[in-house]
Short mmCIF file of C-alpha atoms and ligand atoms in Angstrom, two decimals:
data_model
loop_
_atom_site.label_atom_id
_atom_site.label_comp_id
_atom_site.label_asym_id
_atom_site.label_seq_id
_atom_site.Cartn_x
_atom_site.Cartn_y
_atom_site.Cartn_z
CA UNK U 3 65.64 132.82 -270.92
CA UNK U 4 63.51 135.52 -272.47
CA UNK U 5 61.50 133.31 -274.85
CA UNK U 6 60.89 130.39 -272.47
CA UNK U 7 57.14 129.82 -272.11
CA UNK U 8 56.31 132.67 -274.51
CA UNK U 9 53.70 132.09 -277.18
CA UNK U 10 55.03 132.91 -280.66
CA UNK U 11 53.15 132.81 -283.98
CA UNK U 12 55.07 132.26 -287.21
CA UNK U 13 53.37 132.89 -290.55
CA UNK U 14 54.76 130.52 -293.19
CA UNK U 15 56.16 126.97 -292.99
CA UNK U 16 58.90 127.52 -295.56
CA UNK U 17 62.60 127.06 -294.88
CA UNK U 18 62.89 130.28 -292.87
CA UNK U 19 59.70 129.83 -290.82
CA UNK U 20 60.46 126.23 -289.89
CA UNK U 21 64.08 126.98 -288.95
CA UNK U 22 62.93 129.85 -286.73
CA UNK U 23 60.30 127.56 -285.17
CA UNK U 24 62.94 124.96 -284.28
CA UNK U 25 65.41 127.55 -282.95
CA UNK U 26 62.74 129.15 -280.72
CA UNK U 27 61.15 125.91 -279.55
CA UNK U 28 64.57 124.61 -278.48
CA UNK U 29 64.84 127.69 -276.28
CA UNK U 30 61.52 126.86 -274.64
CA UNK U 31 59.04 128.99 -276.63
CA UNK U 32 55.55 127.71 -277.46
CA UNK U 33 55.48 128.07 -281.24
CA UNK U 34 52.53 127.91 -283.65
CA UNK U 35 53.17 127.99 -287.40
CA UNK U 36 50.36 128.93 -289.80
CA UNK U 37 50.74 127.64 -293.35
CA UNK U 38 48.35 128.01 -296.28
CA UNK U 39 49.36 124.75 -298.00
CA UNK U 40 47.17 121.76 -297.08
CA UNK U 41 50.28 119.64 -296.57
CA UNK U 42 53.98 120.17 -296.09
CA UNK U 43 55.43 119.70 -299.56
CA UNK U 44 57.93 121.43 -301.78
CA UNK U 45 58.34 121.78 -305.52
CA UNK U 46 60.49 119.17 -307.24
CA UNK U 47 63.75 121.06 -307.43
CA UNK U 48 67.17 121.22 -305.86
CA UNK U 49 68.52 123.64 -303.32
CA UNK U 50 72.08 124.33 -302.22
CA UNK U 51 72.73 124.79 -298.53
CA UNK U 52 76.14 126.39 -298.26
CA UNK U 53 78.45 126.14 -295.19
CA UNK U 54 77.06 129.37 -293.69
CA UNK U 55 73.57 127.79 -293.74
CA UNK U 56 74.60 124.31 -292.63
CA UNK U 57 76.42 125.88 -289.65
CA UNK U 58 72.92 126.64 -288.31
CA UNK U 59 71.86 123.04 -288.91
CA UNK U 60 74.92 122.04 -286.86
CA UNK U 61 73.79 124.24 -283.97
CA UNK U 62 70.26 122.79 -284.21
CA UNK U 63 71.59 119.19 -284.11
CA UNK U 64 70.44 118.59 -287.67
CA UNK U 65 73.76 118.30 -289.44
CA UNK U 66 74.06 114.52 -289.25
CA UNK U 67 70.61 114.05 -290.71
CA UNK U 68 71.27 116.72 -293.33
CA UNK U 69 74.44 114.93 -294.44
CA UNK U 70 72.46 111.69 -294.79
CA UNK U 71 69.69 113.29 -296.87
CA UNK U 72 71.78 115.56 -299.07
CA UNK U 73 74.91 115.18 -301.20
CA UNK U 74 78.07 117.02 -300.21
CA UNK U 75 79.31 119.19 -303.05
CA UNK U 76 82.85 118.36 -304.15
CA UNK U 77 83.45 121.09 -306.71
CA UNK U 78 81.95 123.84 -308.85
CA UNK U 79 82.99 123.89 -312.48
CA UNK U 80 82.54 126.81 -314.84
CA UNK U 81 82.41 125.56 -318.41
CA UNK U 82 82.22 127.08 -321.87
CA UNK U 83 78.81 126.64 -323.45
CA UNK U 84 79.92 125.25 -326.82
CA UNK U 85 82.14 122.22 -326.22
CA UNK U 86 81.67 122.27 -322.45
CA UNK U 87 85.42 122.78 -321.97
CA UNK U 88 86.27 123.47 -318.30
CA UNK U 89 87.27 127.07 -317.58
CA UNK U 90 87.57 127.03 -313.81
CA UNK U 91 87.19 124.32 -311.18
CA UNK U 92 86.75 125.25 -307.53
CA UNK U 93 87.17 122.42 -305.03
CA UNK U 94 84.59 122.86 -302.31
CA UNK U 95 85.44 119.99 -299.94
CA UNK U 96 84.75 120.28 -296.22
CA UNK U 97 86.62 122.77 -294.07
CA UNK U 98 86.97 125.37 -296.81
CA UNK U 99 86.47 129.08 -296.13
CA UNK U 100 87.38 128.60 -292.48
CA UNK U 101 83.99 126.96 -291.89
CA UNK U 102 83.94 123.19 -291.21
CA UNK U 103 80.26 122.77 -292.09
CA UNK U 104 79.33 121.05 -295.37
CA UNK U 105 78.12 122.45 -298.69
CA UNK U 106 74.98 120.39 -299.31
CA UNK U 107 72.82 119.63 -302.35
CA UNK U 108 69.27 118.89 -301.19
CA UNK U 109 66.06 117.91 -302.90
CA UNK U 110 63.75 120.64 -301.57
CA UNK U 111 61.16 118.12 -300.40
CA UNK U 112 63.79 116.34 -298.28
CA UNK U 113 64.95 119.60 -296.70
CA UNK U 114 61.41 120.74 -295.82
CA UNK U 115 60.56 117.28 -294.47
CA UNK U 116 63.68 117.33 -292.27
CA UNK U 117 62.79 120.75 -290.86
CA UNK U 118 59.09 120.00 -290.35
CA UNK U 119 59.74 116.73 -288.53
CA UNK U 120 62.36 118.39 -286.30
CA UNK U 121 59.92 121.23 -285.51
CA UNK U 122 57.22 118.71 -284.57
CA UNK U 123 59.67 116.79 -282.37
CA UNK U 124 60.29 120.04 -280.51
CA UNK U 125 56.56 120.49 -279.92
CA UNK U 126 55.88 123.09 -282.62
CA UNK U 127 52.21 123.21 -283.64
CA UNK U 128 52.16 123.40 -287.46
CA UNK U 129 48.65 124.31 -288.62
CA UNK U 130 48.12 123.54 -292.31
CA UNK U 131 45.44 124.89 -294.63
CA UNK U 132 45.48 128.26 -292.82
CA UNK U 133 45.52 130.95 -295.48
CA UNK U 134 45.98 134.29 -293.79
CA UNK U 135 44.16 137.04 -295.69
CA UNK U 136 45.70 140.08 -294.00
CA UNK U 137 48.07 141.17 -291.26
CA UNK U 138 47.12 144.00 -288.89
CA UNK U 139 49.96 145.15 -286.65
CA UNK U 140 48.66 146.82 -283.51
CA UNK U 141 50.49 148.45 -280.61
CA UNK U 142 50.99 145.29 -278.59
CA UNK U 143 49.62 142.51 -280.76
CA UNK U 144 49.07 141.42 -284.36
CA UNK U 145 45.80 140.08 -285.78
CA UNK U 146 45.63 137.58 -288.59
CA UNK U 147 42.25 136.92 -290.20
CA UNK U 148 42.22 133.46 -291.76
CA UNK U 149 40.22 132.49 -294.83
CA UNK U 150 38.43 129.70 -292.94
CA UNK U 151 36.63 132.44 -290.97
CA UNK U 152 38.78 132.19 -287.85
CA UNK U 153 41.27 134.76 -286.60
CA UNK U 154 44.56 134.48 -284.72
CA UNK U 155 45.99 137.20 -282.52
CA UNK U 156 49.49 137.10 -281.15
CA UNK U 157 51.73 139.25 -279.00
CA UNK U 158 54.72 138.05 -281.01
CA UNK U 159 54.41 137.50 -284.77
CA UNK U 160 57.19 136.44 -287.13
CA UNK U 161 56.33 136.93 -290.80
CA UNK U 162 58.18 134.21 -292.75
CA UNK U 163 55.65 134.43 -295.57
CA UNK U 164 58.01 134.72 -298.52
CA UNK U 165 58.21 136.86 -301.61
CA UNK U 166 54.68 138.31 -301.48
CA UNK U 167 54.71 138.78 -297.72
CA UNK U 168 51.55 140.25 -296.23
CA UNK U 169 53.55 140.88 -293.06
CA UNK U 170 56.06 143.05 -294.91
CA UNK U 171 53.19 144.97 -296.53
CA UNK U 172 51.77 145.66 -293.07
CA UNK U 173 55.12 147.08 -291.90
CA UNK U 174 56.15 149.15 -294.93
CA UNK U 175 55.00 150.03 -298.40
CA UNK U 176 57.45 148.26 -300.73
CA UNK U 177 58.18 149.61 -304.21
CA UNK U 178 57.34 147.39 -307.21
CA UNK U 179 59.95 144.79 -308.20
CA UNK U 180 61.99 145.45 -311.37
CA UNK U 181 62.15 142.87 -314.16
CA UNK U 182 65.83 141.98 -314.71
CA UNK U 183 65.38 141.08 -318.37
CA UNK U 184 66.04 137.44 -317.46
CA UNK U 185 63.89 134.34 -317.32
CA UNK U 186 64.72 130.95 -315.85
CA UNK U 187 63.57 127.41 -316.51
CA UNK U 188 63.85 124.64 -313.95
CA UNK U 189 63.59 120.90 -314.41
CA UNK U 190 64.57 117.66 -312.70
CA UNK U 191 65.95 114.88 -314.88
CA UNK U 192 66.41 111.24 -313.83
CA UNK U 193 70.13 110.64 -314.44
CA UNK U 194 69.55 107.20 -316.02
CA UNK U 195 68.37 109.09 -319.11
CA UNK U 196 71.66 110.92 -319.43
CA UNK U 197 74.44 108.42 -320.06
CA UNK U 198 76.94 111.21 -320.65
CA UNK U 199 76.43 112.38 -317.08
CA UNK U 200 79.86 112.14 -315.48
CA UNK U 201 80.03 114.91 -312.87
CA UNK U 202 79.34 113.20 -309.52
CA UNK U 203 78.69 115.73 -306.78
CA UNK U 204 79.87 118.57 -308.97
CA UNK U 205 77.81 121.64 -309.83
CA UNK U 206 78.45 122.84 -313.38
CA UNK U 207 77.73 126.25 -314.84
CA UNK U 208 77.84 126.34 -318.64
CA UNK U 209 78.25 129.99 -319.63
CA UNK U 210 77.23 131.42 -323.00
CA UNK U 211 76.22 134.67 -324.59
CA UNK U 212 73.34 136.05 -322.52
CA UNK U 213 72.60 132.58 -321.14
CA UNK U 214 73.82 130.00 -318.66
CA UNK U 215 72.81 126.56 -317.43
CA UNK U 216 73.42 125.28 -313.89
CA UNK U 217 73.30 121.53 -313.19
CA UNK U 218 73.92 119.50 -310.07
CA UNK U 219 73.04 116.00 -308.84
CA UNK U 220 70.51 115.14 -306.13
CA UNK U 221 69.59 112.07 -304.09
CA UNK U 222 72.87 110.23 -304.53
CA UNK U 223 72.99 111.12 -308.21
CA UNK U 224 69.59 109.64 -309.14
CA UNK U 225 68.38 113.06 -310.30
CA UNK U 226 69.97 116.04 -311.99
CA UNK U 227 68.70 119.50 -311.12
CA UNK U 228 68.70 121.91 -314.07
CA UNK U 229 68.25 125.67 -313.99
CA UNK U 230 68.68 127.51 -317.30
CA UNK U 231 68.70 131.31 -317.52
CA UNK U 232 68.19 133.43 -320.62
CA UNK U 233 68.24 137.19 -321.13
CA UNK U 234 65.22 138.43 -323.01
CA UNK U 235 63.05 141.50 -323.28
CA UNK U 236 59.65 139.84 -322.94
CA UNK U 237 58.27 139.68 -319.49
CA UNK U 238 57.30 136.44 -317.74
CA UNK U 239 55.49 136.27 -314.40
CA UNK U 240 57.41 135.71 -311.19
CA UNK U 241 56.66 132.43 -309.43
CA UNK U 242 57.60 128.79 -309.37
CA UNK U 243 54.59 127.10 -310.88
CA UNK U 244 54.25 128.28 -314.51
CA UNK U 245 54.60 125.32 -316.83
CA UNK U 246 56.36 125.84 -320.15
CA UNK U 247 56.78 123.79 -323.30
CA UNK U 248 60.16 121.97 -323.01
CA UNK U 249 60.73 122.75 -326.70
CA UNK U 250 61.17 126.43 -325.79
CA UNK U 251 63.96 125.47 -323.40
CA UNK U 252 65.63 123.20 -325.94
CA UNK U 253 65.43 125.90 -328.63
CA UNK U 254 66.97 128.56 -326.37
CA UNK U 255 70.05 126.38 -325.67
CA UNK U 256 70.34 124.53 -329.00
CA UNK U 257 73.91 125.77 -329.55
CA UNK U 258 75.13 124.51 -326.13
CA UNK U 259 77.41 121.51 -325.58
CA UNK U 260 76.28 117.94 -326.41
CA UNK U 261 75.99 117.21 -322.67
CA UNK U 262 73.59 120.11 -322.08
CA UNK U 263 71.60 119.30 -325.22
CA UNK U 264 71.29 115.67 -324.16
CA UNK U 265 70.15 116.76 -320.70
CA UNK U 266 67.55 119.16 -322.09
CA UNK U 267 66.35 116.60 -324.62
CA UNK U 268 64.94 114.45 -321.79
CA UNK U 269 63.39 117.29 -319.72
CA UNK U 270 59.65 116.71 -319.49
CA UNK U 271 58.17 118.86 -316.73
CA UNK U 272 59.62 122.29 -317.30
CA UNK U 273 58.74 125.46 -315.37
CA UNK U 274 59.53 129.01 -316.45
CA UNK U 275 59.55 132.18 -314.42
CA UNK U 276 60.71 135.79 -314.66
CA UNK U 277 63.55 137.05 -312.46
CA UNK U 278 62.84 140.29 -310.61
CA UNK U 279 64.95 142.48 -308.34
CA UNK U 280 63.25 143.48 -305.09
CA UNK U 281 64.56 146.09 -302.69
CA UNK U 282 65.66 144.87 -299.26
CA UNK U 283 63.03 146.01 -296.72
CA UNK U 284 63.85 149.33 -295.05
CA UNK U 285 62.00 148.33 -291.89
CA UNK U 286 62.11 144.78 -290.58
CA UNK U 287 59.82 145.15 -287.58
CA UNK U 288 57.02 147.12 -286.02
CA UNK U 289 55.89 146.74 -282.41
CA UNK U 290 55.00 143.02 -282.01
CA UNK U 291 55.87 141.94 -285.53
CA UNK U 292 59.08 141.11 -287.41
CA UNK U 293 59.96 139.63 -290.83
CA UNK U 294 62.64 137.24 -292.03
CA UNK U 295 63.84 135.43 -295.16
CA UNK U 296 62.32 136.32 -298.54
CA UNK U 297 59.74 138.46 -296.74
CA UNK U 298 62.55 140.88 -295.83
CA UNK U 299 65.04 140.39 -298.66
CA UNK U 300 64.12 138.40 -301.78
CA UNK U 301 67.21 137.77 -303.89
CA UNK U 302 68.13 136.53 -307.34
CA UNK U 303 69.16 132.87 -307.43
CA UNK U 304 72.70 133.45 -308.84
CA UNK U 305 74.53 132.95 -305.56
CA UNK U 306 72.20 130.28 -304.11
CA UNK U 307 71.68 132.29 -300.92
CA UNK U 308 67.94 133.02 -300.48
CA UNK U 309 67.31 130.04 -298.22
CA UNK U 310 70.71 130.32 -296.58
CA UNK U 311 69.96 133.90 -295.58
CA UNK U 312 66.55 132.83 -294.24
CA UNK U 313 68.27 130.14 -292.14
CA UNK U 314 70.84 132.64 -290.81
CA UNK U 315 68.05 135.13 -290.05
CA UNK U 316 66.13 132.49 -288.11
CA UNK U 317 69.08 131.72 -285.85
CA UNK U 318 69.97 135.35 -285.18
CA UNK U 319 66.36 136.33 -284.50
CA UNK U 320 65.88 133.48 -282.00
CA UNK U 321 69.16 134.33 -280.30
CA UNK U 322 68.35 138.04 -279.97
CA UNK U 323 64.78 137.36 -278.78
CA UNK U 324 66.14 135.03 -276.15
CA UNK U 325 68.78 137.50 -275.03
CA UNK U 326 66.47 140.42 -274.24
CA UNK U 327 63.18 140.88 -272.41
CA UNK U 328 62.51 143.97 -274.50
CA UNK U 329 61.01 142.72 -277.78
CA UNK U 330 61.70 145.98 -279.64
CA UNK U 331 65.36 145.92 -278.58
CA UNK U 332 65.66 142.28 -279.65
CA UNK U 333 64.14 142.99 -283.07
CA UNK U 334 66.40 146.03 -283.54
CA UNK U 335 69.49 143.98 -282.62
CA UNK U 336 68.41 141.28 -285.10
CA UNK U 337 67.91 143.79 -287.92
CA UNK U 338 71.21 145.43 -287.08
CA UNK U 339 73.10 142.13 -287.21
CA UNK U 340 71.56 141.09 -290.51
CA UNK U 341 70.98 144.10 -292.74
CA UNK U 342 74.46 144.84 -294.09
CA UNK U 343 75.19 141.20 -294.74
CA UNK U 344 71.98 140.54 -296.66
CA UNK U 345 72.41 143.74 -298.69
CA UNK U 346 75.89 142.60 -299.69
CA UNK U 347 74.65 139.13 -300.65
CA UNK U 348 71.68 140.46 -302.65
CA UNK U 349 74.01 142.81 -304.58
CA UNK U 350 76.59 140.05 -305.18
CA UNK U 351 73.90 137.70 -306.52
CA UNK U 352 72.74 140.35 -308.99
CA UNK U 353 76.35 140.91 -310.12
CA UNK U 354 77.02 137.25 -310.90
CA UNK U 355 74.94 137.20 -314.10
CA UNK U 356 77.24 139.76 -315.68
CA UNK U 357 80.11 137.28 -315.30
CA UNK U 358 78.10 134.32 -316.60
CA UNK U 359 76.49 136.09 -319.58
CA UNK U 360 79.30 138.08 -321.25
CA UNK U 361 77.91 138.91 -324.69
CA UNK U 362 80.89 140.02 -326.70
CA UNK U 363 82.90 137.03 -327.93
CA UNK U 364 86.38 138.59 -327.55
CA UNK U 365 85.59 139.86 -324.03
CA UNK U 366 84.19 136.47 -323.09
CA UNK U 367 87.26 134.65 -324.45
CA UNK U 368 89.56 136.95 -322.51
CA UNK U 369 87.54 136.71 -319.30
CA UNK U 370 87.40 132.91 -319.55
CA UNK U 371 91.16 132.73 -320.14
CA UNK U 372 91.79 134.96 -317.12
CA UNK U 373 89.53 132.78 -314.94
CA UNK U 374 91.27 129.65 -316.19
CA UNK U 375 94.70 131.05 -315.39
CA UNK U 376 93.64 132.27 -311.94
CA UNK U 377 92.15 128.85 -311.16
CA UNK U 378 95.41 127.12 -312.13
CA UNK U 379 97.95 129.39 -310.48
CA UNK U 380 96.04 130.67 -307.45
CA UNK U 381 93.00 128.46 -306.71
CA UNK U 382 93.04 129.36 -303.00
CA UNK U 383 92.77 133.07 -303.83
CA UNK U 384 89.85 132.42 -306.20
CA UNK U 385 88.06 130.41 -303.50
CA UNK U 386 89.03 132.98 -300.87
CA UNK U 387 86.82 135.53 -302.63
CA UNK U 388 83.88 133.66 -301.09
CA UNK U 389 85.22 133.43 -297.52
CA UNK U 390 83.05 136.38 -296.43
CA UNK U 391 80.00 134.44 -297.63
CA UNK U 392 80.58 130.79 -296.76
CA UNK U 393 82.95 131.34 -293.83
CA UNK U 394 80.39 133.33 -291.88
CA UNK U 395 78.95 131.41 -288.91
CA UNK U 396 76.06 133.18 -287.20
CA UNK U 397 76.06 130.56 -284.44
CA UNK U 398 79.57 131.53 -283.34
CA UNK U 399 78.18 134.01 -280.84
CA UNK U 400 76.36 137.30 -280.48
CA UNK U 401 79.52 139.25 -281.32
CA UNK U 402 79.31 137.93 -284.93
CA UNK U 403 78.43 140.98 -286.98
C1 LIG B 25 65.25 128.57 -309.03
C2 LIG B 25 65.58 128.93 -307.63
C3 LIG B 25 66.65 128.30 -307.08
C4 LIG B 25 67.02 128.61 -305.78
N1 LIG B 25 68.08 127.98 -305.26
C5 LIG B 25 68.49 128.31 -304.03
C6 LIG B 25 69.63 127.66 -303.47
O1 LIG B 25 70.24 126.79 -304.08
N2 LIG B 25 70.02 128.03 -302.21
C7 LIG B 25 69.34 129.00 -301.51
O2 LIG B 25 69.76 129.34 -300.39
N3 LIG B 25 68.24 129.60 -302.01
C8 LIG B 25 67.79 129.28 -303.24
N4 LIG B 25 66.67 129.87 -303.74
C9 LIG B 25 65.91 130.84 -302.93
C10 LIG B 25 65.06 130.14 -301.87
O3 LIG B 25 64.21 129.18 -302.45
C11 LIG B 25 64.21 131.16 -301.09
O4 LIG B 25 64.98 132.28 -300.78
C12 LIG B 25 63.70 130.52 -299.80
O5 LIG B 25 62.81 129.45 -300.09
C13 LIG B 25 62.99 131.57 -298.92
O6 LIG B 25 62.47 130.94 -297.79
P1 LIG B 25 61.32 131.63 -296.93
O7 LIG B 25 61.02 130.67 -295.82
O8 LIG B 25 61.73 133.01 -296.57
O9 LIG B 25 60.10 131.78 -297.90
P2 LIG B 25 59.25 130.67 -298.65
O10 LIG B 25 60.07 129.47 -298.93
O11 LIG B 25 58.61 131.36 -299.81
O12 LIG B 25 58.13 130.25 -297.60
C14 LIG B 25 57.03 131.08 -297.32
C15 LIG B 25 55.90 130.20 -296.79
O13 LIG B 25 54.83 131.05 -296.35
C16 LIG B 25 53.61 130.53 -296.80
N5 LIG B 25 52.68 131.66 -296.93
C17 LIG B 25 52.86 132.77 -297.68
N6 LIG B 25 51.80 133.59 -297.57
C18 LIG B 25 50.94 132.98 -296.73
C19 LIG B 25 49.65 133.33 -296.23
N7 LIG B 25 49.05 134.47 -296.58
N8 LIG B 25 49.02 132.48 -295.38
C20 LIG B 25 49.63 131.32 -295.00
N9 LIG B 25 50.84 130.93 -295.46
C21 LIG B 25 51.50 131.75 -296.31
C22 LIG B 25 53.96 129.89 -298.15
O14 LIG B 25 53.00 128.93 -298.54
C23 LIG B 25 55.32 129.28 -297.86
O15 LIG B 25 55.22 127.97 -297.36
C24 LIG B 25 66.28 129.57 -305.03
C25 LIG B 25 65.17 130.19 -305.59
C26 LIG B 25 64.83 129.88 -306.88
C27 LIG B 25 63.64 130.56 -307.48
#
């Protein structure tokens, strides 16, 4: 047991950092997590944990609890933006894609709470209100100055510090992100305000010219999660917390179906952010220090895989660290197992908008007809296109590449 009794510092108590903390603590490591937030909370929004991510929850004995907290997705429906007519329905019940683990729709706060309480049960020390102001990676240890005037040094540091990772900056100089020409709004709507809501446990994607709207239910259907994406030239900052006037959202989708318009008409707290493409990190580790999740590979949200990749990373990293007494070899094996897969996912997520946003009406009509036909005559083949993604189970053993 290579990690048993070892002291490990994790920077960031997000989904990736907490999953890594649980996976390592279960193998006997002494884990400290440093988090800048004064309390463990998450923004009010939904998150999809797909079977490849929930496989890790299964291996961490969290699947039962996850199933209780989240809704299991029954189907994804692609719909036309105008009347909302269904174009393609993909049934996503359990045991699809050769992976028996569920496809779950979580409220983010519930997911983070589940992970944080599991980490604490396993003896993880989560230190809140610890804003790290820099990461210095030395030959055999990393130093983290903290804004409260203290400093932490560690022989093993895992940077799970998200999109603007200081740990990644300490390992390599990343190029600037590129604006995709897309912005996204997010909102949560209580479903009692939307009497036309009739899609239990179904995620819908309404596709229009240069725009799409994703909706899915949360917390037993009490809430509806809405993400609306629009192509535009003007630049909006990246980040989750920029409030916007709901009228802007309503105006942008005023020609969408009555269901979408009704949903947007009752959105009150609306956030807007710009979507940027970031390169996957070239280097994932240096001496004592390694990165995971968004710190290593931020992705666009169009395949719902950012958190799932972070969860997969966490498992693989813990497994490789436990397998080898040579930290460098363990980090290299982790990077090697993960890099091709995350590159493929990041590229596939970027490609999905092209399908959702077809601008030319005739091309869109044709593409929608082709999707509709494929869904009716060969639904298994359409679903099978995602086997590589959802069917992957990193917990199946170290030979999983
Ligand atoms: C609209 C939207 C929808 C999405 N939907 C999905 C989805 O359905 N499924 C999915 O898989 N993914 C989804 N994602 C992506 C997903 O949210 C991220 O990929 C995921 O949260 C990354 O997890 P992480 O742990 O790597 O980073 P983060 O969640 O960003 O966590 C990083 C943590 O580090 C802390 N931190 C950072 N810097 C410091 C510092 N200097 N000092 C101390 N603490 C620090 C932060 O406070 C934070 O808690 C979505 C993203 C967006 C924007």
